[in-house]
PDB file of C-alpha atoms in Angstrom:
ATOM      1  CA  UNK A   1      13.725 101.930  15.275  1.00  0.00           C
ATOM      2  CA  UNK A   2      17.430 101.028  15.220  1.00  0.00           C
ATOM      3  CA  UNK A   3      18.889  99.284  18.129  1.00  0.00           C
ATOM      4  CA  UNK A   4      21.929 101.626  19.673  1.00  0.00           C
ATOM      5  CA  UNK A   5      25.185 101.434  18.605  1.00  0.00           C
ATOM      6  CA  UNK A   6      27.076  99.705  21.434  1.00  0.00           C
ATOM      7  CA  UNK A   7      30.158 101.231  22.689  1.00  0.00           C
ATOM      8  CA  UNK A   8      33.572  99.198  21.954  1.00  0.00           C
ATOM      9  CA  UNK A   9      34.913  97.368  25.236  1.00  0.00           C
ATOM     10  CA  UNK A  10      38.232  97.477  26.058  1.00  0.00           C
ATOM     11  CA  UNK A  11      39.767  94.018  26.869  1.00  0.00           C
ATOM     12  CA  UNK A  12      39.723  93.390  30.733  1.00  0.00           C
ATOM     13  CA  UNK A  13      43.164  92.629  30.149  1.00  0.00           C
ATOM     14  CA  UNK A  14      43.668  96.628  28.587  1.00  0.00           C
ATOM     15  CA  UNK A  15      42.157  97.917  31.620  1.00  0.00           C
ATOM     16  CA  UNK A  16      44.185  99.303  33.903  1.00  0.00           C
ATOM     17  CA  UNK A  17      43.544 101.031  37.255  1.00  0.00           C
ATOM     18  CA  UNK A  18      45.616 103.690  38.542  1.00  0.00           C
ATOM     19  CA  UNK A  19      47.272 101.021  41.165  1.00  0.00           C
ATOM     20  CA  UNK A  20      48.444  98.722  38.583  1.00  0.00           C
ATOM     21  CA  UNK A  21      49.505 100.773  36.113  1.00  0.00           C
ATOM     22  CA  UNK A  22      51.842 102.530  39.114  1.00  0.00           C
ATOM     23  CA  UNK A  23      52.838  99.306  39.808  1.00  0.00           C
ATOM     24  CA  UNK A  24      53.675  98.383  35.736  1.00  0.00           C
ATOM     25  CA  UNK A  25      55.734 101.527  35.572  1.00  0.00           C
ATOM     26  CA  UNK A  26      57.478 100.467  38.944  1.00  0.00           C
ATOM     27  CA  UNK A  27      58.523  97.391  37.571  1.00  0.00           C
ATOM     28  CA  UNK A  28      59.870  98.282  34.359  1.00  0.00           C
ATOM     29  CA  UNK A  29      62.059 100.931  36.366  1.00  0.00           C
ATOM     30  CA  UNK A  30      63.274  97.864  38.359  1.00  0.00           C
ATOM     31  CA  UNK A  31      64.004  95.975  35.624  1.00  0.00           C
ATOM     32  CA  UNK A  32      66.023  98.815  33.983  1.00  0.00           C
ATOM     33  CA  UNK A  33      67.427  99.211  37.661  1.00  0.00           C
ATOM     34  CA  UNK A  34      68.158  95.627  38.336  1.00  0.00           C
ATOM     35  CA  UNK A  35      69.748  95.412  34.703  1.00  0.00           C
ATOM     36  CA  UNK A  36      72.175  98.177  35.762  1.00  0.00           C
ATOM     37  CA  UNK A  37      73.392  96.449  38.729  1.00  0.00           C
ATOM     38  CA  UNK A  38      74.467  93.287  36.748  1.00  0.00           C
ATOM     39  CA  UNK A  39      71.827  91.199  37.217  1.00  0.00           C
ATOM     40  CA  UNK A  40      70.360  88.745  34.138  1.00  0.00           C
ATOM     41  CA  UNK A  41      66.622  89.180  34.146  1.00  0.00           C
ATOM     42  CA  UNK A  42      65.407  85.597  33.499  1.00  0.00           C
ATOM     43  CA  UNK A  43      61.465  86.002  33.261  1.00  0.00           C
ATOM     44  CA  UNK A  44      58.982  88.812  34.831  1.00  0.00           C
ATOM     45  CA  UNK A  45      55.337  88.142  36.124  1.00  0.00           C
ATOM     46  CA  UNK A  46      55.771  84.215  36.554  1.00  0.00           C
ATOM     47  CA  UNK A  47      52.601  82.987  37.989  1.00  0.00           C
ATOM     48  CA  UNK A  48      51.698  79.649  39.691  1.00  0.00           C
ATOM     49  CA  UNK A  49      48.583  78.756  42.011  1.00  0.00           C
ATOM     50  CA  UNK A  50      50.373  80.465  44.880  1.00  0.00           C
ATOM     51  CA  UNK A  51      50.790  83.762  43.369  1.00  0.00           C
ATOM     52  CA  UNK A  52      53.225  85.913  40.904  1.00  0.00           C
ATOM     53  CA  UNK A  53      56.659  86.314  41.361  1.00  0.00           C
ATOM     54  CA  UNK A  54      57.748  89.807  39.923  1.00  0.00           C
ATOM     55  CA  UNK A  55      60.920  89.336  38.591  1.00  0.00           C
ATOM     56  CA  UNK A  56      63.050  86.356  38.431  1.00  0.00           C
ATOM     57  CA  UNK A  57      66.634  87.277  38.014  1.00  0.00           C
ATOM     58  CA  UNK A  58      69.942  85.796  37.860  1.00  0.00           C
ATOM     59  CA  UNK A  59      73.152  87.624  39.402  1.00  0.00           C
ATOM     60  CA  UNK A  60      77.264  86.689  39.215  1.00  0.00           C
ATOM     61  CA  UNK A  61      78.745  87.956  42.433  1.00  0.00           C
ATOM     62  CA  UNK A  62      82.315  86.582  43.255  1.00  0.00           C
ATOM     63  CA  UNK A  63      82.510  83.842  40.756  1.00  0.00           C
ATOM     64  CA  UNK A  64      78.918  82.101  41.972  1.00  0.00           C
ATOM     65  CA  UNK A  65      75.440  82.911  40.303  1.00  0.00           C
ATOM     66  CA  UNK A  66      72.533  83.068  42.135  1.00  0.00           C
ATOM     67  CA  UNK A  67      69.142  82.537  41.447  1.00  0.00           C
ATOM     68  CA  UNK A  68      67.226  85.873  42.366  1.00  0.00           C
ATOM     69  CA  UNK A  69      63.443  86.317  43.433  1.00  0.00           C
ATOM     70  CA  UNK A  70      62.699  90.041  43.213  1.00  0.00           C
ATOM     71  CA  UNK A  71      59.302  91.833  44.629  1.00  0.00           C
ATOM     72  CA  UNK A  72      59.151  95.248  43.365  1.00  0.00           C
ATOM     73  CA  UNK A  73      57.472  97.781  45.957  1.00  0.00           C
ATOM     74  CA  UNK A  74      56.156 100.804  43.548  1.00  0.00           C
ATOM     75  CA  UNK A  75      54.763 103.962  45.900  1.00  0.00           C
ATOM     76  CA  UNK A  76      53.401 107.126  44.582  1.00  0.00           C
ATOM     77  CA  UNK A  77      54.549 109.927  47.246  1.00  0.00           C
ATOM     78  CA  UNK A  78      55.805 108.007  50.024  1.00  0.00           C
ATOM     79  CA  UNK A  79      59.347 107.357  50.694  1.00  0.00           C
ATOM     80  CA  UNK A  80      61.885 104.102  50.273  1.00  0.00           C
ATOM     81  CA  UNK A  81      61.120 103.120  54.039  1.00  0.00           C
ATOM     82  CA  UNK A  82      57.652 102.981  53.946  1.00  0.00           C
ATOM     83  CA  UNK A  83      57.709 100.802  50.620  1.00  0.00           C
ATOM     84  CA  UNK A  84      60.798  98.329  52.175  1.00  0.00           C
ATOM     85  CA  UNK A  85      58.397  98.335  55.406  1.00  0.00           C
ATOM     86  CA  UNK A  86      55.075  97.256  53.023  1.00  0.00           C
ATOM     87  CA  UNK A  87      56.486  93.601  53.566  1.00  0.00           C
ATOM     88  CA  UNK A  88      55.001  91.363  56.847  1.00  0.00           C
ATOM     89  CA  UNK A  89      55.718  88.102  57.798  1.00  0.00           C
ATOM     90  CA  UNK A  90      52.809  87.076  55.377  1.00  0.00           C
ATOM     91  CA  UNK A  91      53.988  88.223  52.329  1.00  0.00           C
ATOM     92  CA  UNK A  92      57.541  87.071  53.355  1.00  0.00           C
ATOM     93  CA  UNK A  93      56.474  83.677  53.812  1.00  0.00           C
ATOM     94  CA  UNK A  94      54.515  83.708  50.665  1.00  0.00           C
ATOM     95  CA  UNK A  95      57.710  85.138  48.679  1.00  0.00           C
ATOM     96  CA  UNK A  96      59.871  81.805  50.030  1.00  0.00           C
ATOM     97  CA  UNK A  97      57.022  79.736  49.059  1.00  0.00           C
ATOM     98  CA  UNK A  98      57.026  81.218  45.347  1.00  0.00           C
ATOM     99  CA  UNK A  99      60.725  80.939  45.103  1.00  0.00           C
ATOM    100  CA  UNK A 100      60.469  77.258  46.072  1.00  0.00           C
ATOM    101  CA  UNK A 101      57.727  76.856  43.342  1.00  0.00           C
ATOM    102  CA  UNK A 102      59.899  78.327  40.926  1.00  0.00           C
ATOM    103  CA  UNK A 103      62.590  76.151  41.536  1.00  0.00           C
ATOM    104  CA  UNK A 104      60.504  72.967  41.615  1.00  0.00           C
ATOM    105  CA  UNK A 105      59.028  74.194  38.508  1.00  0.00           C
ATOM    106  CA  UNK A 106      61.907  74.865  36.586  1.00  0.00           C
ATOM    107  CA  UNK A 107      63.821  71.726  38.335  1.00  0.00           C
ATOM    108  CA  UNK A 108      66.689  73.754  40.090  1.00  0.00           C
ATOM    109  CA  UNK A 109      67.474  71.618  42.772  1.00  0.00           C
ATOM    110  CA  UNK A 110      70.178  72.887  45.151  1.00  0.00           C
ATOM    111  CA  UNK A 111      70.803  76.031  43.763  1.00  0.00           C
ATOM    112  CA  UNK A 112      71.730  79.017  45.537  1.00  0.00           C
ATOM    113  CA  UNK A 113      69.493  82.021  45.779  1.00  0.00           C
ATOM    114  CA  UNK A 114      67.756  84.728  47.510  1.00  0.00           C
ATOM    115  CA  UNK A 115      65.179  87.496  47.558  1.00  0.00           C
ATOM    116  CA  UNK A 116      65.700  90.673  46.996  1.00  0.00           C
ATOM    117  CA  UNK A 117      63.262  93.774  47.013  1.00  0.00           C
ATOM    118  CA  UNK A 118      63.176  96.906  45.037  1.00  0.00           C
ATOM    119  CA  UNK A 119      61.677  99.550  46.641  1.00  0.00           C
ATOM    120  CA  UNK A 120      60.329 102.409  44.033  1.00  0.00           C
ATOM    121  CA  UNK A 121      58.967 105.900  44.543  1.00  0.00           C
ATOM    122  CA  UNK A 122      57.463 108.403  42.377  1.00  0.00           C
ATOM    123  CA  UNK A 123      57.292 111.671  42.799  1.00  0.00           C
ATOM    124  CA  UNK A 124      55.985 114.435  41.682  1.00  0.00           C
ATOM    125  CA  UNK A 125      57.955 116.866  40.298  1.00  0.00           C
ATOM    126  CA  UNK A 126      61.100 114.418  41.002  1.00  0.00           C
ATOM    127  CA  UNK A 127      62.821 111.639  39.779  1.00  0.00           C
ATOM    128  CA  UNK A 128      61.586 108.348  40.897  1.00  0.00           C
ATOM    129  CA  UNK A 129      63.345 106.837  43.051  1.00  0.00           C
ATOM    130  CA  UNK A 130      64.795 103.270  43.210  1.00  0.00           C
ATOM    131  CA  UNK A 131      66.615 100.856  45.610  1.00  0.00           C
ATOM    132  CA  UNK A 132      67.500  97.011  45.917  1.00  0.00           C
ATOM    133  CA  UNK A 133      67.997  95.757  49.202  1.00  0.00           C
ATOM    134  CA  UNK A 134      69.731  92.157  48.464  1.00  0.00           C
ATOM    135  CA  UNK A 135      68.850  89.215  50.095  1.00  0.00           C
ATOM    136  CA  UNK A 136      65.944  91.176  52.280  1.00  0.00           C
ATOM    137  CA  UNK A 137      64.672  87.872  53.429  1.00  0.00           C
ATOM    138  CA  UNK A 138      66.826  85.770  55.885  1.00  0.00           C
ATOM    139  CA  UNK A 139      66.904  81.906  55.885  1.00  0.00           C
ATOM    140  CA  UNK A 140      64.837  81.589  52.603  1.00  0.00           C
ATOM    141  CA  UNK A 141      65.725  77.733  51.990  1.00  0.00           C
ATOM    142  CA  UNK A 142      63.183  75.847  53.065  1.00  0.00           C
ATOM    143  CA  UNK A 143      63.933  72.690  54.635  1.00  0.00           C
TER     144      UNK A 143
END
């Protein structure tokens, strides 16, 4: 008797559920978005032991660049308000935290920057929609 023929996996990595790959197409509609608006996308998904910064970002305004720390809020049939709203005092903590990794990582001392969020919404039937709200987090320098 011949053993059955197993069936082919699919790479953890290639595996995608329905959450992430909303939240995927999300961020490449950011990026596009972001892109538009003038900013210089620097890197996307940077990772460290604290977490993952979505999109790191770099944006002229007035003469002085800025170093930009983007989380990207992907909804599927909700609106731009309840996506904005998705971010508590946790996760905004956790944001300045990754943006002072960054830095320290890269060795950007002293420079100015900020977070910004992108708040996207499919749905059906519609156009997503898509919306930066600069510098969402106040006093983000730690000190």
């Amino acid at each position: 008797m011949t053993p059955p023929i197993a069936k082919p996996t699919v790479p953890l990595s290639a595996k995608l559920t329905a959450r992430q790959a909303t939240g995927r197409a999300g961020e490449a509609l950011a990026v596009r978005h972001l892109q538009g608006a003038g900013y210089t996308i620097v890197t996307t998904g940077w990772r460290c032991a604290l977490g993952e910064i979505d999109i790191v970002a770099q944006q002229t305004v007035n003469g002085v660049t800025e170093w930009v720390f983007v989380e990207v809020r992907t909804r599927y049939n909700a609106d731009l308000d309840a996506a904005l709203e998705s971010i508590g005092k946790r996760k905004q903590a956790k944001l300045i935290a990754l943006a002072n990794a960054y830095l320290a990582a890269a060795q950007l001392a002293e420079v100015p920057y900020r977070i910004d969020v992108v708040a996207v919404c499919f749905m059906p039937d519609a156009p997503p929609q898509v919306e930066i709200k600069c510098n969402r987090l106040v006093s983000c320098r730690s000190s």
